[in-house]
């Protein structure tokens, strides 16, 4: 157990030393369709749950929507040029399901697919490896109207969609992740309601999580059959979960939250079973009657890689009498069956999301997945931080973001040193974008976006990252 009152031990991460990564380490940056593309009603695209949600009263900060976002749909060739200027070796993007298969079923929309074909060609033409994520939260609205992820049929629809994208892009895209952060889709979307579609029902959240994984397994089987050369995986967002004290109540809180946040997905996908303690914790919420014979075999279809998104650590305590309920991802409704658990703030430095900065937690997370779950190659498919930026004389000197990247790359390097087969790192994000319920009020980008003019300014962190890529490591400070 770490001392929850003391700052994370960044010192263990060779701060300031020169570090070199293994040859061939994959350096990239990531984005997602709804967060950057805009053009919400162009080229045959139909609404997703995020269009509906963001247009509904009071769901996002200041009513922000992804209607225009970074206008990447129209500026794509320039954005790829920017990636090439930064020296990116790989670019992780997501395909908008309602753009390529409007309504979520039936025939492909050629105009929608054409956008991604041009994107992939543009990337390959500039020597940047495309890394495609099939689902980054934009479920076509008609599928939500038919029940959404809590409905079993959505998993089958997802597999059809995967096949359709595989047929169109599988000749040029080698790296595929099915889902991005299914925890957010299930527990923020159907548990706390902080994300689209904004429903709040514990049993639905659990069912959604299961059907997301089922869709993942079916999609892997479909892609594997038609594209045997593809490298297939999924991306989960993981957190080390630490008890606030050594009391049995706090230890139990940590076990519960680890179950819901991490093991809910890792165990079915990588071991083919749900953890027994998790099932017991959820007994008052669901009898798991939605799990059919054979589902877990499909869910645990062998993969080629695992993507891990890492941002922070959870420190938790047992019930604290009289304490006010917490909001957003700390909302009790996010944690069905464990609503009593309290999230503890340690008073260590935080980002503009109020997420504690904890680079050693990345080492812990990577080591754990490797030690407890798999020998597969691992990739950090997202890591980054929001901070308030200022444009001064046309420059953005984002020292805090740069320091965040630096400490987490030191953590990634330490994990490799400890034997973790970490093969790549994707900074979140290439550019400022629509941060979901927070709208445009949180900036995660290495490239600043002026949302009025759509001008892009590479921040100090972008120039620094370009140098990291160039030297395949960190310079001595
Ligand atoms: O912006 C999100 C992204 O879409 C998924 N992972 C976390 C990021 C920061 O919140």
PDB file of N, CA and C in Angstrom, residues 207-302:
ATOM      1  N   UNK A 207     -24.949  -4.847 -17.902  1.00  0.00           N
ATOM      2  CA  UNK A 207     -25.313  -5.512 -19.166  1.00  0.00           C
ATOM      3  C   UNK A 207     -24.570  -4.855 -20.341  1.00  0.00           C
ATOM      4  N   UNK A 208     -24.512  -3.524 -20.315  1.00  0.00           N
ATOM      5  CA  UNK A 208     -23.810  -2.811 -21.392  1.00  0.00           C
ATOM      6  C   UNK A 208     -22.346  -3.253 -21.445  1.00  0.00           C
ATOM      7  N   UNK A 209     -21.718  -3.358 -20.280  1.00  0.00           N
ATOM      8  CA  UNK A 209     -20.311  -3.782 -20.244  1.00  0.00           C
ATOM      9  C   UNK A 209     -20.153  -5.154 -20.869  1.00  0.00           C
ATOM     10  N   UNK A 210     -21.072  -6.049 -20.559  1.00  0.00           N
ATOM     11  CA  UNK A 210     -20.988  -7.411 -21.104  1.00  0.00           C
ATOM     12  C   UNK A 210     -21.169  -7.391 -22.621  1.00  0.00           C
ATOM     13  N   UNK A 211     -22.154  -6.660 -23.095  1.00  0.00           N
ATOM     14  CA  UNK A 211     -22.416  -6.670 -24.543  1.00  0.00           C
ATOM     15  C   UNK A 211     -21.340  -5.918 -25.333  1.00  0.00           C
ATOM     16  N   UNK A 212     -20.730  -4.934 -24.700  1.00  0.00           N
ATOM     17  CA  UNK A 212     -19.578  -4.291 -25.351  1.00  0.00           C
ATOM     18  C   UNK A 212     -18.480  -5.336 -25.560  1.00  0.00           C
ATOM     19  N   UNK A 213     -18.208  -6.122 -24.516  1.00  0.00           N
ATOM     20  CA  UNK A 213     -17.151  -7.143 -24.648  1.00  0.00           C
ATOM     21  C   UNK A 213     -17.556  -8.227 -25.639  1.00  0.00           C
ATOM     22  N   UNK A 214     -18.849  -8.563 -25.652  1.00  0.00           N
ATOM     23  CA  UNK A 214     -19.316  -9.563 -26.619  1.00  0.00           C
ATOM     24  C   UNK A 214     -19.128  -9.028 -28.045  1.00  0.00           C
ATOM     25  N   UNK A 215     -19.490  -7.778 -28.245  1.00  0.00           N
ATOM     26  CA  UNK A 215     -19.284  -7.146 -29.553  1.00  0.00           C
ATOM     27  C   UNK A 215     -17.812  -7.147 -29.930  1.00  0.00           C
ATOM     28  N   UNK A 216     -16.963  -6.863 -28.953  1.00  0.00           N
ATOM     29  CA  UNK A 216     -15.511  -6.901 -29.181  1.00  0.00           C
ATOM     30  C   UNK A 216     -15.091  -8.290 -29.673  1.00  0.00           C
ATOM     31  N   UNK A 217     -15.517  -9.334 -28.956  1.00  0.00           N
ATOM     32  CA  UNK A 217     -15.111 -10.698 -29.322  1.00  0.00           C
ATOM     33  C   UNK A 217     -15.610 -11.090 -30.705  1.00  0.00           C
ATOM     34  N   UNK A 218     -16.860 -10.740 -30.991  1.00  0.00           N
ATOM     35  CA  UNK A 218     -17.419 -11.060 -32.318  1.00  0.00           C
ATOM     36  C   UNK A 218     -16.683 -10.294 -33.418  1.00  0.00           C
ATOM     37  N   UNK A 219     -16.336  -9.052 -33.122  1.00  0.00           N
ATOM     38  CA  UNK A 219     -15.619  -8.233 -34.112  1.00  0.00           C
ATOM     39  C   UNK A 219     -14.229  -8.816 -34.364  1.00  0.00           C
ATOM     40  N   UNK A 220     -13.565  -9.264 -33.302  1.00  0.00           N
ATOM     41  CA  UNK A 220     -12.235  -9.864 -33.474  1.00  0.00           C
ATOM     42  C   UNK A 220     -12.346 -11.115 -34.342  1.00  0.00           C
ATOM     43  N   UNK A 221     -13.370 -11.913 -34.101  1.00  0.00           N
ATOM     44  CA  UNK A 221     -13.527 -13.130 -34.908  1.00  0.00           C
ATOM     45  C   UNK A 221     -13.772 -12.790 -36.370  1.00  0.00           C
ATOM     46  N   UNK A 222     -14.606 -11.782 -36.610  1.00  0.00           N
ATOM     47  CA  UNK A 222     -14.908 -11.395 -37.997  1.00  0.00           C
ATOM     48  C   UNK A 222     -13.654 -10.855 -38.693  1.00  0.00           C
ATOM     49  N   UNK A 223     -12.929  -9.991 -38.006  1.00  0.00           N
ATOM     50  CA  UNK A 223     -11.734  -9.397 -38.629  1.00  0.00           C
ATOM     51  C   UNK A 223     -10.647 -10.443 -38.820  1.00  0.00           C
ATOM     52  N   UNK A 224     -10.514 -11.322 -37.842  1.00  0.00           N
ATOM     53  CA  UNK A 224      -9.480 -12.366 -37.934  1.00  0.00           C
ATOM     54  C   UNK A 224      -9.728 -13.249 -39.163  1.00  0.00           C
ATOM     55  N   UNK A 225     -11.016 -13.557 -39.390  1.00  0.00           N
ATOM     56  CA  UNK A 225     -11.341 -14.435 -40.516  1.00  0.00           C
ATOM     57  C   UNK A 225     -11.055 -13.755 -41.849  1.00  0.00           C
ATOM     58  N   UNK A 226     -11.352 -12.451 -41.933  1.00  0.00           N
ATOM     59  CA  UNK A 226     -11.193 -11.808 -43.239  1.00  0.00           C
ATOM     60  C   UNK A 226      -9.826 -11.146 -43.397  1.00  0.00           C
ATOM     61  N   UNK A 227      -9.156 -10.819 -42.301  1.00  0.00           N
ATOM     62  CA  UNK A 227      -7.860 -10.132 -42.366  1.00  0.00           C
ATOM     63  C   UNK A 227      -6.840 -10.823 -41.464  1.00  0.00           C
ATOM     64  N   UNK A 228      -6.351 -11.979 -41.874  1.00  0.00           N
ATOM     65  CA  UNK A 228      -5.472 -12.741 -40.981  1.00  0.00           C
ATOM     66  C   UNK A 228      -4.198 -11.985 -40.583  1.00  0.00           C
ATOM     67  N   UNK A 229      -3.798 -10.989 -41.377  1.00  0.00           N
ATOM     68  CA  UNK A 229      -2.566 -10.256 -41.032  1.00  0.00           C
ATOM     69  C   UNK A 229      -2.780  -9.141 -40.022  1.00  0.00           C
ATOM     70  N   UNK A 230      -4.029  -8.809 -39.742  1.00  0.00           N
ATOM     71  CA  UNK A 230      -4.294  -7.661 -38.860  1.00  0.00           C
ATOM     72  C   UNK A 230      -3.821  -7.959 -37.441  1.00  0.00           C
ATOM     73  N   UNK A 231      -3.341  -6.934 -36.771  1.00  0.00           N
ATOM     74  CA  UNK A 231      -2.961  -7.045 -35.354  1.00  0.00           C
ATOM     75  C   UNK A 231      -4.136  -6.479 -34.569  1.00  0.00           C
ATOM     76  N   UNK A 232      -4.797  -7.330 -33.796  1.00  0.00           N
ATOM     77  CA  UNK A 232      -6.076  -6.959 -33.189  1.00  0.00           C
ATOM     78  C   UNK A 232      -5.991  -6.869 -31.671  1.00  0.00           C
ATOM     79  N   UNK A 233      -6.677  -5.872 -31.122  1.00  0.00           N
ATOM     80  CA  UNK A 233      -6.704  -5.739 -29.671  1.00  0.00           C
ATOM     81  C   UNK A 233      -7.867  -4.883 -29.228  1.00  0.00           C
ATOM     82  N   UNK A 234      -7.877  -4.555 -27.943  1.00  0.00           N
ATOM     83  CA  UNK A 234      -8.845  -3.569 -27.469  1.00  0.00           C
ATOM     84  C   UNK A 234      -8.118  -2.644 -26.510  1.00  0.00           C
ATOM     85  N   UNK A 235      -8.741  -1.517 -26.225  1.00  0.00           N
ATOM     86  CA  UNK A 235      -8.130  -0.546 -25.326  1.00  0.00           C
ATOM     87  C   UNK A 235      -8.995  -0.402 -24.080  1.00  0.00           C
ATOM     88  N   UNK A 236      -8.363  -0.637 -22.930  1.00  0.00           N
ATOM     89  CA  UNK A 236      -9.080  -0.443 -21.662  1.00  0.00           C
ATOM     90  C   UNK A 236      -8.420   0.692 -20.883  1.00  0.00           C
ATOM     91  N   UNK A 237      -9.228   1.422 -20.135  1.00  0.00           N
ATOM     92  CA  UNK A 237      -8.652   2.444 -19.248  1.00  0.00           C
ATOM     93  C   UNK A 237      -8.508   1.832 -17.859  1.00  0.00           C
ATOM     94  N   UNK A 238      -7.304   1.834 -17.356  1.00  0.00           N
ATOM     95  CA  UNK A 238      -7.025   1.145 -16.091  1.00  0.00           C
ATOM     96  C   UNK A 238      -6.497   2.136 -15.057  1.00  0.00           C
ATOM     97  N   UNK A 239      -6.759   1.793 -13.803  1.00  0.00           N
ATOM     98  CA  UNK A 239      -6.308   2.616 -12.674  1.00  0.00           C
ATOM     99  C   UNK A 239      -5.727   1.712 -11.605  1.00  0.00           C
ATOM    100  N   UNK A 240      -4.582   2.063 -11.027  1.00  0.00           N
ATOM    101  CA  UNK A 240      -4.243   1.390  -9.782  1.00  0.00           C
ATOM    102  C   UNK A 240      -5.253   1.870  -8.729  1.00  0.00           C
ATOM    103  N   UNK A 241      -5.705   0.985  -7.884  1.00  0.00           N
ATOM    104  CA  UNK A 241      -6.677   1.382  -6.857  1.00  0.00           C
ATOM    105  C   UNK A 241      -6.044   1.120  -5.499  1.00  0.00           C
ATOM    106  N   UNK A 242      -5.939   2.170  -4.701  1.00  0.00           N
ATOM    107  CA  UNK A 242      -5.206   2.101  -3.452  1.00  0.00           C
ATOM    108  C   UNK A 242      -6.138   2.398  -2.281  1.00  0.00           C
ATOM    109  N   UNK A 243      -6.098   1.568  -1.236  1.00  0.00           N
ATOM    110  CA  UNK A 243      -6.915   1.891  -0.060  1.00  0.00           C
ATOM    111  C   UNK A 243      -6.344   3.100   0.688  1.00  0.00           C
ATOM    112  N   UNK A 244      -7.217   3.934   1.202  1.00  0.00           N
ATOM    113  CA  UNK A 244      -6.774   5.154   1.885  1.00  0.00           C
ATOM    114  C   UNK A 244      -6.049   4.860   3.191  1.00  0.00           C
ATOM    115  N   UNK A 245      -6.320   3.713   3.777  1.00  0.00           N
ATOM    116  CA  UNK A 245      -5.620   3.334   5.013  1.00  0.00           C
ATOM    117  C   UNK A 245      -5.533   1.815   5.036  1.00  0.00           C
ATOM    118  N   UNK A 246      -4.940   1.269   6.092  1.00  0.00           N
ATOM    119  CA  UNK A 246      -4.878  -0.196   6.135  1.00  0.00           C
ATOM    120  C   UNK A 246      -6.075  -0.796   6.876  1.00  0.00           C
ATOM    121  N   UNK A 247      -7.143  -0.015   7.011  1.00  0.00           N
ATOM    122  CA  UNK A 247      -8.331  -0.578   7.680  1.00  0.00           C
ATOM    123  C   UNK A 247      -8.986  -1.603   6.755  1.00  0.00           C
ATOM    124  N   UNK A 248      -9.616  -2.631   7.316  1.00  0.00           N
ATOM    125  CA  UNK A 248     -10.296  -3.621   6.471  1.00  0.00           C
ATOM    126  C   UNK A 248     -11.364  -2.971   5.585  1.00  0.00           C
ATOM    127  N   UNK A 249     -12.033  -1.930   6.068  1.00  0.00           N
ATOM    128  CA  UNK A 249     -13.089  -1.291   5.259  1.00  0.00           C
ATOM    129  C   UNK A 249     -12.484  -0.642   4.016  1.00  0.00           C
ATOM    130  N   UNK A 250     -11.329  -0.025   4.179  1.00  0.00           N
ATOM    131  CA  UNK A 250     -10.701   0.630   3.024  1.00  0.00           C
ATOM    132  C   UNK A 250     -10.141  -0.410   2.053  1.00  0.00           C
ATOM    133  N   UNK A 251      -9.599  -1.483   2.607  1.00  0.00           N
ATOM    134  CA  UNK A 251      -9.088  -2.553   1.731  1.00  0.00           C
ATOM    135  C   UNK A 251     -10.243  -3.141   0.916  1.00  0.00           C
ATOM    136  N   UNK A 252     -11.397  -3.295   1.553  1.00  0.00           N
ATOM    137  CA  UNK A 252     -12.547  -3.848   0.841  1.00  0.00           C
ATOM    138  C   UNK A 252     -13.023  -2.871  -0.244  1.00  0.00           C
ATOM    139  N   UNK A 253     -12.982  -1.572   0.080  1.00  0.00           N
ATOM    140  CA  UNK A 253     -13.373  -0.565  -0.920  1.00  0.00           C
ATOM    141  C   UNK A 253     -12.450  -0.661  -2.141  1.00  0.00           C
ATOM    142  N   UNK A 254     -11.165  -0.821  -1.893  1.00  0.00           N
ATOM    143  CA  UNK A 254     -10.208  -0.902  -3.009  1.00  0.00           C
ATOM    144  C   UNK A 254     -10.462  -2.162  -3.833  1.00  0.00           C
ATOM    145  N   UNK A 255     -10.713  -3.258  -3.166  1.00  0.00           N
ATOM    146  CA  UNK A 255     -11.019  -4.498  -3.903  1.00  0.00           C
ATOM    147  C   UNK A 255     -12.245  -4.315  -4.802  1.00  0.00           C
ATOM    148  N   UNK A 256     -13.279  -3.691  -4.244  1.00  0.00           N
ATOM    149  CA  UNK A 256     -14.513  -3.492  -5.018  1.00  0.00           C
ATOM    150  C   UNK A 256     -14.282  -2.598  -6.232  1.00  0.00           C
ATOM    151  N   UNK A 257     -13.625  -1.474  -6.025  1.00  0.00           N
ATOM    152  CA  UNK A 257     -13.446  -0.528  -7.143  1.00  0.00           C
ATOM    153  C   UNK A 257     -12.487  -1.108  -8.176  1.00  0.00           C
ATOM    154  N   UNK A 258     -11.477  -1.831  -7.715  1.00  0.00           N
ATOM    155  CA  UNK A 258     -10.599  -2.515  -8.671  1.00  0.00           C
ATOM    156  C   UNK A 258     -11.413  -3.505  -9.505  1.00  0.00           C
ATOM    157  N   UNK A 259     -12.356  -4.172  -8.859  1.00  0.00           N
ATOM    158  CA  UNK A 259     -13.202  -5.125  -9.584  1.00  0.00           C
ATOM    159  C   UNK A 259     -13.998  -4.435 -10.674  1.00  0.00           C
ATOM    160  N   UNK A 260     -14.658  -3.341 -10.326  1.00  0.00           N
ATOM    161  CA  UNK A 260     -15.530  -2.665 -11.298  1.00  0.00           C
ATOM    162  C   UNK A 260     -14.741  -1.897 -12.362  1.00  0.00           C
ATOM    163  N   UNK A 261     -13.631  -1.282 -11.953  1.00  0.00           N
ATOM    164  CA  UNK A 261     -12.901  -0.428 -12.900  1.00  0.00           C
ATOM    165  C   UNK A 261     -11.969  -1.238 -13.797  1.00  0.00           C
ATOM    166  N   UNK A 262     -11.337  -2.252 -13.249  1.00  0.00           N
ATOM    167  CA  UNK A 262     -10.280  -2.949 -13.987  1.00  0.00           C
ATOM    168  C   UNK A 262     -10.638  -4.395 -14.326  1.00  0.00           C
ATOM    169  N   UNK A 263     -10.940  -5.177 -13.289  1.00  0.00           N
ATOM    170  CA  UNK A 263     -11.097  -6.626 -13.516  1.00  0.00           C
ATOM    171  C   UNK A 263     -12.388  -6.968 -14.251  1.00  0.00           C
ATOM    172  N   UNK A 264     -13.384  -6.073 -14.200  1.00  0.00           N
ATOM    173  CA  UNK A 264     -14.637  -6.303 -14.939  1.00  0.00           C
ATOM    174  C   UNK A 264     -14.333  -6.599 -16.412  1.00  0.00           C
ATOM    175  N   UNK A 265     -13.320  -5.935 -16.962  1.00  0.00           N
ATOM    176  CA  UNK A 265     -12.980  -6.117 -18.375  1.00  0.00           C
ATOM    177  C   UNK A 265     -11.784  -7.045 -18.569  1.00  0.00           C
ATOM    178  N   UNK A 266     -10.760  -6.883 -17.729  1.00  0.00           N
ATOM    179  CA  UNK A 266      -9.548  -7.686 -17.930  1.00  0.00           C
ATOM    180  C   UNK A 266      -9.823  -9.178 -17.791  1.00  0.00           C
ATOM    181  N   UNK A 267     -10.626  -9.550 -16.801  1.00  0.00           N
ATOM    182  CA  UNK A 267     -10.822 -10.990 -16.554  1.00  0.00           C
ATOM    183  C   UNK A 267     -11.596 -11.672 -17.681  1.00  0.00           C
ATOM    184  N   UNK A 268     -12.754 -11.156 -18.094  1.00  0.00           N
ATOM    185  CA  UNK A 268     -13.445 -11.824 -19.200  1.00  0.00           C
ATOM    186  C   UNK A 268     -12.606 -11.859 -20.484  1.00  0.00           C
ATOM    187  N   UNK A 269     -11.961 -10.734 -20.820  1.00  0.00           N
ATOM    188  CA  UNK A 269     -11.250 -10.667 -22.108  1.00  0.00           C
ATOM    189  C   UNK A 269      -9.981 -11.525 -22.088  1.00  0.00           C
ATOM    190  N   UNK A 270      -9.259 -11.498 -20.972  1.00  0.00           N
ATOM    191  CA  UNK A 270      -7.951 -12.174 -20.966  1.00  0.00           C
ATOM    192  C   UNK A 270      -7.956 -13.499 -20.212  1.00  0.00           C
ATOM    193  N   UNK A 271      -9.045 -13.778 -19.459  1.00  0.00           N
ATOM    194  CA  UNK A 271      -9.100 -15.065 -18.740  1.00  0.00           C
ATOM    195  C   UNK A 271     -10.365 -15.857 -19.048  1.00  0.00           C
ATOM    196  N   UNK A 272     -11.321 -15.201 -19.685  1.00  0.00           N
ATOM    197  CA  UNK A 272     -12.546 -15.912 -20.045  1.00  0.00           C
ATOM    198  C   UNK A 272     -13.499 -16.137 -18.891  1.00  0.00           C
ATOM    199  N   UNK A 273     -13.437 -15.289 -17.851  1.00  0.00           N
ATOM    200  CA  UNK A 273     -14.395 -15.443 -16.740  1.00  0.00           C
ATOM    201  C   UNK A 273     -14.557 -14.105 -16.016  1.00  0.00           C
ATOM    202  N   UNK A 274     -15.688 -13.958 -15.345  1.00  0.00           N
ATOM    203  CA  UNK A 274     -15.856 -12.793 -14.456  1.00  0.00           C
ATOM    204  C   UNK A 274     -15.283 -13.156 -13.084  1.00  0.00           C
ATOM    205  N   UNK A 275     -14.654 -12.199 -12.399  1.00  0.00           N
ATOM    206  CA  UNK A 275     -14.142 -12.490 -11.056  1.00  0.00           C
ATOM    207  C   UNK A 275     -15.288 -12.856 -10.106  1.00  0.00           C
ATOM    208  N   UNK A 276     -15.045 -13.863  -9.276  1.00  0.00           N
ATOM    209  CA  UNK A 276     -16.085 -14.320  -8.346  1.00  0.00           C
ATOM    210  C   UNK A 276     -16.496 -13.214  -7.383  1.00  0.00           C
ATOM    211  N   UNK A 277     -15.520 -12.462  -6.873  1.00  0.00           N
ATOM    212  CA  UNK A 277     -15.866 -11.428  -5.884  1.00  0.00           C
ATOM    213  C   UNK A 277     -16.686 -10.309  -6.531  1.00  0.00           C
ATOM    214  N   UNK A 278     -16.409 -10.021  -7.800  1.00  0.00           N
ATOM    215  CA  UNK A 278     -17.170  -8.989  -8.513  1.00  0.00           C
ATOM    216  C   UNK A 278     -18.628  -9.433  -8.667  1.00  0.00           C
ATOM    217  N   UNK A 279     -18.793 -10.684  -9.027  1.00  0.00           N
ATOM    218  CA  UNK A 279     -20.169 -11.201  -9.181  1.00  0.00           C
ATOM    219  C   UNK A 279     -20.907 -11.089  -7.852  1.00  0.00           C
ATOM    220  N   UNK A 280     -20.200 -11.372  -6.747  1.00  0.00           N
ATOM    221  CA  UNK A 280     -20.846 -11.284  -5.436  1.00  0.00           C
ATOM    222  C   UNK A 280     -21.173  -9.828  -5.104  1.00  0.00           C
ATOM    223  N   UNK A 281     -20.254  -8.918  -5.412  1.00  0.00           N
ATOM    224  CA  UNK A 281     -20.501  -7.491  -5.137  1.00  0.00           C
ATOM    225  C   UNK A 281     -21.727  -6.992  -5.904  1.00  0.00           C
ATOM    226  N   UNK A 282     -21.941  -7.578  -7.095  1.00  0.00           N
ATOM    227  CA  UNK A 282     -23.033  -7.108  -7.952  1.00  0.00           C
ATOM    228  C   UNK A 282     -24.332  -7.884  -7.745  1.00  0.00           C
ATOM    229  N   UNK A 283     -24.345  -8.757  -6.732  1.00  0.00           N
ATOM    230  CA  UNK A 283     -25.503  -9.649  -6.560  1.00  0.00           C
ATOM    231  C   UNK A 283     -26.812  -8.885  -6.381  1.00  0.00           C
ATOM    232  N   UNK A 284     -26.740  -7.713  -5.721  1.00  0.00           N
ATOM    233  CA  UNK A 284     -27.980  -6.969  -5.497  1.00  0.00           C
ATOM    234  C   UNK A 284     -28.408  -6.212  -6.763  1.00  0.00           C
ATOM    235  N   UNK A 285     -27.539  -6.183  -7.769  1.00  0.00           N
ATOM    236  CA  UNK A 285     -27.797  -5.398  -8.975  1.00  0.00           C
ATOM    237  C   UNK A 285     -28.254  -6.290 -10.126  1.00  0.00           C
ATOM    238  N   UNK A 286     -27.621  -7.449 -10.252  1.00  0.00           N
ATOM    239  CA  UNK A 286     -27.925  -8.331 -11.390  1.00  0.00           C
ATOM    240  C   UNK A 286     -27.606  -9.771 -11.013  1.00  0.00           C
ATOM    241  N   UNK A 287     -28.326 -10.687 -11.642  1.00  0.00           N
ATOM    242  CA  UNK A 287     -28.004 -12.114 -11.451  1.00  0.00           C
ATOM    243  C   UNK A 287     -27.152 -12.631 -12.611  1.00  0.00           C
ATOM    244  N   UNK A 288     -26.663 -11.734 -13.441  1.00  0.00           N
ATOM    245  CA  UNK A 288     -25.835 -12.084 -14.603  1.00  0.00           C
ATOM    246  C   UNK A 288     -26.584 -13.013 -15.573  1.00  0.00           C
ATOM    247  N   UNK A 289     -27.925 -12.905 -15.531  1.00  0.00           N
ATOM    248  CA  UNK A 289     -28.735 -13.715 -16.444  1.00  0.00           C
ATOM    249  C   UNK A 289     -28.522 -13.355 -17.905  1.00  0.00           C
ATOM    250  N   UNK A 290     -27.922 -12.192 -18.141  1.00  0.00           N
ATOM    251  CA  UNK A 290     -27.664 -11.776 -19.530  1.00  0.00           C
ATOM    252  C   UNK A 290     -26.461 -12.504 -20.126  1.00  0.00           C
ATOM    253  N   UNK A 291     -25.692 -13.216 -19.292  1.00  0.00           N
ATOM    254  CA  UNK A 291     -24.512 -13.926 -19.803  1.00  0.00           C
ATOM    255  C   UNK A 291     -24.952 -15.308 -20.291  1.00  0.00           C
ATOM    256  N   UNK A 292     -24.823 -15.541 -21.591  1.00  0.00           N
ATOM    257  CA  UNK A 292     -25.269 -16.826 -22.144  1.00  0.00           C
ATOM    258  C   UNK A 292     -24.089 -17.787 -22.313  1.00  0.00           C
ATOM    259  N   UNK A 293     -24.412 -19.060 -22.377  1.00  0.00           N
ATOM    260  CA  UNK A 293     -23.379 -20.072 -22.627  1.00  0.00           C
ATOM    261  C   UNK A 293     -22.596 -19.679 -23.871  1.00  0.00           C
ATOM    262  N   UNK A 294     -21.306 -19.754 -23.786  1.00  0.00           N
ATOM    263  CA  UNK A 294     -20.459 -19.473 -24.950  1.00  0.00           C
ATOM    264  C   UNK A 294     -20.017 -18.025 -25.053  1.00  0.00           C
ATOM    265  N   UNK A 295     -20.685 -17.116 -24.319  1.00  0.00           N
ATOM    266  CA  UNK A 295     -20.297 -15.694 -24.420  1.00  0.00           C
ATOM    267  C   UNK A 295     -18.840 -15.478 -24.024  1.00  0.00           C
ATOM    268  N   UNK A 296     -18.453 -16.111 -22.910  1.00  0.00           N
ATOM    269  CA  UNK A 296     -17.105 -15.811 -22.409  1.00  0.00           C
ATOM    270  C   UNK A 296     -16.017 -16.384 -23.318  1.00  0.00           C
ATOM    271  N   UNK A 297     -16.350 -17.449 -24.035  1.00  0.00           N
ATOM    272  CA  UNK A 297     -15.376 -17.971 -25.027  1.00  0.00           C
ATOM    273  C   UNK A 297     -15.211 -16.944 -26.149  1.00  0.00           C
ATOM    274  N   UNK A 298     -16.329 -16.347 -26.564  1.00  0.00           N
ATOM    275  CA  UNK A 298     -16.243 -15.333 -27.636  1.00  0.00           C
ATOM    276  C   UNK A 298     -15.466 -14.117 -27.129  1.00  0.00           C
ATOM    277  N   UNK A 299     -15.815 -13.689 -25.917  1.00  0.00           N
ATOM    278  CA  UNK A 299     -15.182 -12.481 -25.354  1.00  0.00           C
ATOM    279  C   UNK A 299     -13.672 -12.665 -25.218  1.00  0.00           C
ATOM    280  N   UNK A 300     -13.254 -13.893 -24.917  1.00  0.00           N
ATOM    281  CA  UNK A 300     -11.821 -14.122 -24.703  1.00  0.00           C
ATOM    282  C   UNK A 300     -11.131 -14.663 -25.962  1.00  0.00           C
ATOM    283  N   UNK A 301     -11.704 -14.423 -27.115  1.00  0.00           N
ATOM    284  CA  UNK A 301     -11.032 -14.777 -28.377  1.00  0.00           C
ATOM    285  C   UNK A 301      -9.613 -14.199 -28.355  1.00  0.00           C
ATOM    286  N   UNK A 302      -8.611 -15.009 -28.692  1.00  0.00           N
ATOM    287  CA  UNK A 302      -7.225 -14.528 -28.569  1.00  0.00           C
ATOM    288  C   UNK A 302      -6.953 -13.232 -29.347  1.00  0.00           C
TER     289      UNK A 302
END
